[in-house]
């Protein structure tokens, strides 16, 4: 495979999860960003001013189709029919993909649980932010709210959609372009570092903060580093990290904190190891490599083996990639992965969590952490960060207790993610945080698209000419889902939308992947089609990266890295948390 090329160490801020980025000179760029909360201008996102004046193609990597034969047959292997009718049917299907809300005054109960602990939901989001950031060169693939939505020609999508991330799993969302070394130029990530360690902030103290102190041992460096010296009040809580999307919900923010702490703990370890360099630059590079290799190994052997069908990871590791290969001497991000299959995590999100002893069991403050609060207690919760509590960093009572999120043998139902299926928890059905005050005057039809995550996913897949689930199954040699499987256990509204849109014969790939997981894996992993796309993409990116753990001379495995206090290697995400304290 050819090596990965393109932007490395990019610092991206002022971008939302699922967001799109527009170059400042794209047609109608400013009106589009004013209308759509999820769209940002490139100049407001990229922190590296050295990129000014460069063409987007020079600072980005491509998207392309994993199944180029299917793309070449467009529209034969895609959703057929009049675009207005298909769009209307997709909207009806997306509207019907909501788990029934509880009666007024009653809390959502933990039903439909998988065997997957909830950390994997947000680890998947963390991985996504490390490998993709969508950039629309011509503003032709950004706005799914246009009245006359039509699928774009695949060649137009490939030409105009670019990725501001290098798709390698190299943790540039954590490291950016690295620290500034003596005698060298100042990096865009300089404000993220204290020497060769990554900065952290202490959690906020105060008599007015209710609940027990977490942690109890006095280690208060449990928040993302924040820009407390900023001029504007609304900027003082901005997270100084490599990707601003990792401060949009509290669980992924605390996961980012865990990686910052892990890096710093590896620095402390390495400084006492014989044979390790004393020069800061060389020591940093050695530590960064170790952290990356541990992360990459865990993505393959813990994350992927948890969320995909048993055996698929080993088949790809041992037998090689069958589908994903770099093209034209340049590694790309597959659209079928980014736009469809990898969005399976949306259905795993719970409406509330047993988050810690204050917002969970025993419930010193509230009996659980609602999805709304998970978003409210971050620095990006403007105009009142941290739920209007007046603190510039995370309050001490909101530090996560990871033991509630990582145990595969737990007996409590809400210590697991929701099943991978075709229903979304109510908070994702009605994402009111997608509507800014400036957008309240938009037509209701437009606001409904922005708020309905399932609708957005389905429309995006249609607009970007993603092939149908049946076409992809055929290409992989997998028996397609039957109509009976596609109908099974659905609400009447979902089945009506499937029938009306002709989706029982030609199913949108995102819905198909979810239904395959539900029908053939009981929602406890992806099915064969979803597993193949996700595994081949992520392992393929590691194979294409000469710096990855898979490409080290003689191989690399965790016993060659840092070890836990008891001498055991780091083989699960739980182990990584332990090493980072």
XYZ file of C-alpha atoms in Angstrom:
581
model
C 0.000 0.000 0.000
C 1.097 3.558 -0.559
C 1.798 5.712 2.457
C -0.596 8.276 3.803
C -0.130 11.770 2.412
C -1.758 15.064 3.278
C -2.269 17.212 6.359
C -0.799 15.900 9.585
C -1.039 17.536 12.957
C -3.960 19.786 12.141
C -5.511 21.890 14.915
C -9.245 22.352 14.293
C -11.419 24.507 16.526
C -14.889 26.055 16.202
C -16.267 22.954 14.520
C -19.251 20.903 15.632
C -19.663 17.128 15.694
C -21.012 16.083 12.307
C -20.100 19.537 11.061
C -19.106 20.653 7.594
C -16.415 23.182 6.709
C -16.575 25.654 3.855
C -13.634 27.538 2.357
C -14.203 31.271 2.763
C -14.304 31.774 -0.999
C -16.856 29.008 -1.688
C -20.061 30.235 -3.375
C -22.551 31.558 -0.798
C -20.223 30.491 2.011
C -21.248 33.097 4.580
C -25.028 32.808 3.987
C -24.724 29.038 4.326
C -22.805 29.221 7.607
C -25.294 31.784 8.912
C -28.196 29.433 8.151
C -26.718 26.100 9.193
C -25.341 25.767 12.710
C -23.290 22.713 11.687
C -21.344 24.560 8.951
C -18.246 26.670 9.705
C -15.892 28.781 7.621
C -12.425 27.342 7.104
C -10.773 30.482 8.497
C -12.628 30.061 11.799
C -11.747 26.375 12.130
C -8.089 25.937 11.210
C -5.726 27.346 13.829
C -2.594 27.065 11.665
C -2.156 30.431 9.983
C 0.674 29.034 7.830
C -2.045 27.456 5.687
C -3.373 30.824 4.553
C -3.330 31.233 0.807
C -2.985 27.534 0.081
C -5.540 25.765 -2.052
C -7.862 23.364 -0.276
C -6.527 20.418 -2.286
C -3.041 21.142 -0.899
C -4.086 20.970 2.747
C -6.644 18.159 2.631
C -7.093 14.509 1.682
C -9.738 12.981 -0.589
C -12.974 11.146 -0.074
C -13.819 8.420 -2.548
C -16.104 5.430 -2.969
C -15.120 2.107 -1.446
C -17.101 0.302 -4.153
C -16.012 2.158 -7.259
C -17.771 -0.336 -9.539
C -21.075 0.611 -7.924
C -20.284 4.314 -8.227
C -19.472 3.801 -11.898
C -22.966 2.338 -12.405
C -24.714 5.370 -10.890
C -27.679 5.581 -10.598
C -28.365 1.867 -11.273
C -27.195 0.645 -7.823
C -28.601 3.582 -5.897
C -32.012 4.728 -4.681
C -34.223 4.909 -7.778
C -37.129 7.175 -8.574
C -38.133 10.812 -8.701
C -35.875 12.805 -6.364
C -38.756 14.699 -4.755
C -40.581 11.450 -3.966
C -37.425 9.763 -2.669
C -36.573 12.762 -0.481
C -40.071 12.827 0.973
C -39.912 9.081 1.710
C -36.500 9.427 3.354
C -37.841 12.179 5.593
C -40.783 9.976 6.617
C -38.440 7.089 7.352
C -36.126 9.267 9.424
C -39.052 10.725 11.356
C -40.210 7.202 12.200
C -36.843 6.016 13.543
C -37.408 7.307 17.069
C -37.715 5.202 20.176
C -41.093 6.046 21.738
C -40.734 8.841 24.278
C -41.930 8.168 27.855
C -45.207 9.695 29.047
C -44.925 13.236 30.450
C -43.312 13.246 33.871
C -41.789 9.781 33.497
C -38.130 9.047 32.866
C -36.940 7.011 29.893
C -36.259 3.467 31.098
C -33.085 1.530 30.151
C -34.547 -0.757 27.489
C -33.026 -2.216 24.356
C -29.567 -2.598 25.864
C -26.716 -4.282 24.031
C -23.775 -6.202 25.492
C -21.473 -3.267 24.615
C -20.400 -0.923 27.458
C -21.142 2.741 26.710
C -17.505 3.842 26.453
C -17.459 2.267 22.985
C -20.165 4.690 21.798
C -17.970 7.682 22.530
C -14.676 6.032 21.678
C -16.162 5.601 18.212
C -16.924 9.317 18.117
C -13.376 10.101 19.273
C -11.974 7.937 16.457
C -14.195 9.700 13.920
C -12.860 13.110 14.975
C -9.314 11.787 14.608
C -9.736 10.737 10.967
C -12.410 12.925 9.315
C -13.434 16.560 9.041
C -15.600 17.196 5.985
C -14.790 20.185 3.807
C -16.990 21.238 0.891
C -14.969 22.934 -1.830
C -17.853 24.270 -3.886
C -20.742 24.353 -1.376
C -22.572 21.769 -3.459
C -22.563 18.941 -0.931
C -23.157 20.816 2.324
C -26.739 22.010 2.376
C -29.241 19.161 2.683
C -32.028 21.628 3.463
C -32.393 22.790 -0.144
C -35.946 22.415 -1.411
C -35.019 20.444 -4.530
C -32.525 17.930 -3.123
C -31.054 15.641 -5.769
C -28.270 13.053 -5.659
C -24.991 14.380 -6.971
C -22.955 12.620 -9.611
C -20.264 10.527 -7.838
C -17.490 12.323 -9.708
C -18.823 15.660 -8.392
C -18.794 14.352 -4.830
C -15.219 13.097 -5.162
C -14.143 16.404 -6.689
C -15.801 18.708 -4.177
C -15.775 16.909 -0.826
C -12.413 17.012 0.952
C -11.115 15.848 4.329
C -9.199 18.249 6.581
C -7.952 15.289 8.584
C -5.398 12.742 7.482
C -7.318 9.455 7.785
C -4.500 7.752 9.700
C -5.289 6.917 13.321
C -2.378 9.084 14.455
C -4.067 11.081 17.249
C -3.531 14.463 15.641
C -6.799 15.422 17.361
C -4.743 15.061 20.577
C -1.302 16.206 19.432
C -1.998 18.783 16.737
C 1.338 19.679 15.140
C 3.196 19.136 18.407
C 4.877 21.429 20.928
C 7.182 24.323 20.104
C 10.836 23.412 20.617
C 13.637 25.823 21.390
C 14.988 27.376 18.226
C 12.061 26.155 16.123
C 8.961 27.913 14.795
C 5.935 28.270 17.036
C 3.408 25.555 16.301
C -0.356 26.003 16.010
C -0.678 23.636 18.972
C 1.726 25.544 21.229
C -1.067 26.530 23.642
C -1.861 22.823 24.170
C 1.533 22.017 25.720
C 3.541 22.545 28.881
C 6.984 21.501 27.714
C 6.506 18.074 26.130
C 3.503 17.285 28.302
C -0.054 18.079 27.268
C -1.834 20.709 29.315
C -4.819 19.977 31.531
C -7.001 22.215 33.667
C -7.981 21.724 37.265
C -11.671 21.183 37.876
C -13.507 24.098 39.466
C -13.950 24.188 43.232
C -16.547 26.157 45.151
C -18.964 25.950 48.041
C -21.899 26.373 45.674
C -21.138 23.184 43.732
C -23.295 20.342 45.086
C -22.309 16.726 45.537
C -19.244 14.688 46.353
C -15.790 15.662 45.189
C -14.512 13.529 42.321
C -11.805 12.390 42.409
C -11.437 11.951 46.139
C -7.642 11.779 46.160
C -6.921 15.415 45.310
C -5.816 14.918 41.688
C -7.779 17.785 40.187
C -6.311 17.820 36.648
C -9.468 16.343 35.165
C -10.628 18.948 32.644
C -9.515 19.923 29.168
C -7.112 22.883 29.031
C -9.060 26.102 28.580
C -8.255 29.593 27.344
C -8.769 31.427 30.652
C -6.682 34.349 29.381
C -8.919 35.069 26.400
C -10.151 38.615 25.859
C -13.822 37.842 25.333
C -15.811 36.155 28.131
C -17.320 33.626 25.727
C -13.809 32.503 24.709
C -12.474 31.854 28.198
C -13.835 28.317 28.301
C -12.715 27.343 24.780
C -10.862 24.023 24.958
C -7.277 24.259 23.730
C -7.244 20.893 21.999
C -6.557 19.545 18.532
C -10.234 19.143 17.637
C -12.963 21.314 19.126
C -15.578 18.628 18.486
C -14.154 16.709 21.431
C -15.590 19.296 23.812
C -19.155 19.125 22.540
C -20.366 16.402 24.872
C -18.959 15.629 28.281
C -18.238 11.921 27.810
C -16.040 12.393 24.749
C -14.436 15.404 26.480
C -13.526 13.251 29.453
C -12.235 10.590 27.047
C -9.987 13.238 25.504
C -8.811 14.104 29.026
C -7.949 10.421 29.516
C -5.685 10.485 26.456
C -3.995 13.692 27.634
C -3.343 12.053 31.002
C -2.133 8.846 29.330
C 0.422 10.792 27.275
C 1.677 12.610 30.365
C 1.958 9.353 32.309
C 3.969 7.828 29.456
C 6.291 10.859 29.548
C 6.850 10.292 33.282
C 7.525 6.598 32.608
C 9.888 7.221 29.699
C 12.008 9.742 31.605
C 13.080 6.927 33.933
C 13.745 4.279 31.284
C 17.338 3.384 30.352
C 18.106 4.025 26.722
C 15.431 6.683 26.235
C 16.709 10.026 24.882
C 17.119 13.037 27.156
C 16.619 15.562 24.346
C 13.059 16.916 24.562
C 12.351 16.649 20.854
C 13.516 13.050 20.578
C 11.819 12.040 23.828
C 8.523 13.590 22.712
C 8.626 11.732 19.405
C 9.340 8.423 21.151
C 6.486 8.964 23.601
C 4.053 10.057 20.894
C 4.852 6.919 18.915
C 4.254 4.723 21.949
C 0.936 6.406 22.714
C -0.160 6.109 19.085
C 0.743 2.418 18.911
C -1.113 1.620 22.118
C -4.142 3.524 20.785
C -4.017 1.855 17.369
C -3.619 -1.619 18.845
C -6.597 -0.990 21.128
C -8.711 0.298 18.229
C -8.119 -2.993 16.402
C -8.137 -5.502 19.266
C -10.564 -3.888 21.701
C -12.819 -1.412 19.878
C -13.277 -3.238 16.574
C -13.523 -6.682 18.150
C -16.264 -5.346 20.422
C -18.479 -3.620 17.856
C -18.085 -5.979 14.873
C -18.905 -9.622 14.216
C -16.506 -12.129 15.772
C -13.826 -13.208 13.333
C -13.997 -10.311 10.891
C -11.050 -8.432 12.436
C -8.856 -11.527 12.432
C -9.810 -12.377 8.852
C -8.742 -8.915 7.671
C -5.568 -8.958 9.782
C -4.555 -12.411 8.552
C -5.982 -12.376 5.035
C -5.472 -8.762 4.068
C -7.850 -6.106 2.838
C -10.163 -7.294 0.074
C -12.019 -4.054 -0.649
C -10.269 -1.005 0.773
C -7.137 -0.056 -1.165
C -5.551 3.376 -1.755
C -6.090 4.763 -5.232
C -4.044 7.011 -7.442
C -1.117 6.851 -4.965
C -3.228 8.651 -2.361
C -5.080 7.260 0.634
C -8.733 8.280 0.801
C -11.610 8.118 3.258
C -14.392 5.832 1.976
C -17.750 7.555 1.706
C -19.651 4.343 2.449
C -17.800 4.284 5.792
C -18.006 7.972 6.698
C -21.533 8.732 5.498
C -23.247 5.433 6.267
C -21.672 2.451 8.046
C -19.703 4.332 10.698
C -22.768 6.271 11.781
C -24.005 3.145 13.556
C -22.945 4.714 16.856
C -25.848 7.143 16.717
C -28.238 4.357 17.690
C -26.057 3.341 20.667
C -26.474 6.686 22.439
C -28.527 6.490 25.628
C -31.011 9.098 26.775
C -29.348 9.171 30.211
C -26.335 7.646 31.965
C -25.261 6.436 35.382
C -22.425 8.928 35.034
C -20.934 9.195 38.499
C -21.945 9.085 42.157
C -23.483 12.576 41.904
C -25.375 12.114 38.647
C -26.173 8.416 38.878
C -26.040 5.917 41.697
C -26.537 6.760 44.552
C -27.557 10.144 43.103
C -26.130 12.711 45.493
C -27.399 15.466 43.178
C -29.592 13.837 40.477
C -30.356 10.173 39.852
C -28.809 10.168 36.365
C -27.099 12.364 33.794
C -29.494 13.201 30.982
C -28.288 13.601 27.432
C -29.073 17.324 27.696
C -26.758 17.706 30.691
C -24.027 15.716 28.938
C -24.030 18.532 26.379
C -24.613 21.379 28.837
C -21.585 20.696 31.026
C -18.917 21.433 28.432
C -17.018 24.563 27.509
C -18.812 24.645 24.152
C -22.214 25.053 25.830
C -22.424 28.726 24.948
C -23.640 31.308 25.820
C -23.505 29.906 29.366
C -20.725 27.321 29.692
C -21.050 24.562 32.271
C -24.795 25.066 32.523
C -24.488 28.676 33.621
C -22.641 27.741 36.801
C -20.167 30.592 36.494
C -17.061 28.368 36.396
C -14.358 28.540 33.723
C -13.532 24.843 34.030
C -15.565 21.709 34.633
C -17.084 21.599 38.162
C -15.545 18.893 40.352
C -18.872 17.069 40.663
C -18.939 16.289 36.914
C -15.708 14.274 36.641
C -16.584 10.947 35.032
C -16.284 7.633 36.877
C -15.160 5.332 34.084
C -15.828 2.114 35.992
C -19.518 2.675 35.128
C -18.717 2.732 31.390
C -16.194 -0.026 30.693
C -17.205 -3.320 32.362
C -18.467 -5.986 29.937
C -19.552 -8.153 32.861
C -21.652 -5.536 34.627
C -25.101 -6.516 35.889
C -26.726 -3.084 35.608
C -28.711 -2.520 32.399
C -27.858 1.167 32.064
C -24.134 0.340 32.138
C -24.441 -0.718 28.500
C -25.024 1.091 25.239
C -28.328 0.805 23.431
C -28.503 -1.900 20.777
C -27.298 -1.178 17.270
C -30.703 -1.036 15.624
C -33.036 1.222 13.676
C -34.290 3.260 16.632
C -32.679 6.382 18.051
C -33.105 7.569 21.624
C -35.520 10.526 21.905
C -32.793 13.164 22.532
C -31.212 12.355 19.157
C -34.584 12.479 17.456
C -35.166 16.073 18.537
C -31.732 17.703 18.783
C -32.813 21.192 19.724
C -29.184 22.269 20.177
C -28.861 22.220 16.378
C -31.064 25.322 16.147
C -29.348 28.576 17.088
C -31.230 31.723 18.103
C -30.457 33.169 14.671
C -32.139 30.163 13.029
C -35.405 30.262 14.950
C -37.017 32.062 12.021
C -36.250 29.294 9.538
C -39.185 27.375 8.059
C -40.333 24.477 10.217
C -39.487 21.984 7.460
C -35.871 23.158 7.486
C -35.655 23.140 11.289
C -37.031 19.607 11.388
C -34.240 18.429 9.087
C -31.599 20.065 11.285
C -33.062 18.626 14.499
C -33.745 15.096 13.233
C -30.450 13.231 13.154
C -31.903 10.234 11.318
C -33.367 12.482 8.624
C -30.034 14.232 8.178
C -28.164 10.939 7.851
C -30.583 9.570 5.264
C -30.642 12.753 3.190
C -26.864 13.064 3.300
C -26.448 9.512 2.037
C -28.875 10.150 -0.805
C -27.258 13.448 -1.776
C -23.764 11.919 -1.808
C -24.794 9.002 -4.050
C -24.146 6.230 -1.537
C -25.094 2.831 -3.043
C -27.901 0.776 -1.551
C -27.392 -1.839 1.129
C -28.374 -4.624 -1.271
C -25.819 -3.446 -3.846
C -23.041 -3.400 -1.242
C -24.046 -6.825 0.093
C -23.868 -8.222 -3.455
C -20.438 -6.633 -3.953
C -19.210 -8.269 -0.741
C -20.746 -11.644 -1.561
C -23.061 -11.468 1.459
C -26.661 -12.672 1.292
C -28.784 -9.489 1.328
C -31.428 -8.937 3.964
C -34.811 -10.313 2.988
C -37.904 -8.152 2.968
C -39.105 -10.045 6.025
C -35.877 -9.159 7.888
C -36.201 -5.520 6.847
C -39.782 -5.401 8.181
C -39.178 -7.395 11.364
C -40.006 -5.689 14.687
C -40.549 -2.299 13.050
C -43.241 0.180 13.925
C -46.083 0.577 11.451
C -44.687 3.994 10.528
C -41.256 2.594 9.650
C -42.723 -0.214 7.541
C -45.023 2.207 5.749
C -42.078 4.481 4.913
C -40.018 1.510 3.697
C -42.848 0.345 1.448
C -43.767 3.801 0.140
C -40.165 4.614 -0.780
C -39.445 1.247 -2.405
C -36.777 0.797 0.283
C -37.578 -2.876 0.873
C -35.867 -3.652 -2.429
C -33.343 -0.790 -2.484
C -32.499 0.242 1.065
C -30.448 3.287 2.121
C -27.084 1.928 3.264
C -27.156 3.573 6.720
C -30.569 2.075 7.533
C -29.497 -1.253 6.017
C -26.379 -1.485 8.215
C -28.477 -0.780 11.322
C -31.157 -3.294 10.363
C -28.547 -5.924 9.541
C -27.072 -5.506 13.025
C -30.539 -5.754 14.556
C -31.744 -8.730 12.499
C -28.556 -10.807 12.291
C -26.535 -9.853 15.395
C -29.331 -9.007 17.875
C -27.998 -5.449 18.025
C -24.882 -6.570 19.896
C -22.524 -5.910 16.993
C -22.586 -4.848 13.387
C -23.590 -7.454 10.823
C -21.419 -8.772 8.020
C -21.794 -5.776 5.666
C -21.324 -3.170 8.389
C -18.442 -5.078 9.971
C -16.592 -5.469 6.669
C -16.828 -1.774 5.782
C -15.743 -0.578 9.233
C -12.959 -3.137 9.770
C -11.493 -2.854 6.280
C -11.475 0.933 6.471
C -9.778 1.284 9.851
C -7.284 -1.550 9.416
C -6.678 -0.381 5.851
C -5.773 3.088 7.096
C -3.273 1.568 9.536
C -1.758 -0.559 6.771
C -1.383 2.532 4.608
C 0.429 4.476 7.352
C 4.162 3.616 7.508
C 4.264 4.939 11.065
C 1.501 2.680 12.433
C 2.068 -0.224 14.788
C 1.291 -2.675 11.966
C 4.286 -1.441 9.958
C 7.006 -1.566 12.617
C 9.982 -3.797 11.855
C 9.477 -7.064 13.646
C 5.956 -6.056 14.613
C 4.745 -4.303 17.752
C 2.419 -5.446 20.514
C 1.474 -3.994 23.917
C 4.026 -5.921 25.985
C 6.672 -3.831 24.177
C 5.070 -0.630 25.448
C 4.269 0.701 28.898
C 3.052 -1.763 31.508
C 0.640 -1.441 34.409
C 1.938 -1.423 37.986
C 1.380 -5.181 38.214
C 3.467 -5.747 35.079
C 0.480 -6.543 32.860
C 0.255 -5.061 29.326
C -2.403 -2.570 28.241
C -4.915 -4.635 26.277
C -8.230 -2.812 26.908
C -9.379 0.790 27.094
C -9.903 0.166 30.820
C -6.165 -0.548 31.138
C -5.343 2.716 29.380
C -7.527 4.602 31.865
C -5.744 2.878 34.760
C -2.289 3.811 33.483
C -3.390 7.429 33.094
C -4.640 7.518 36.687
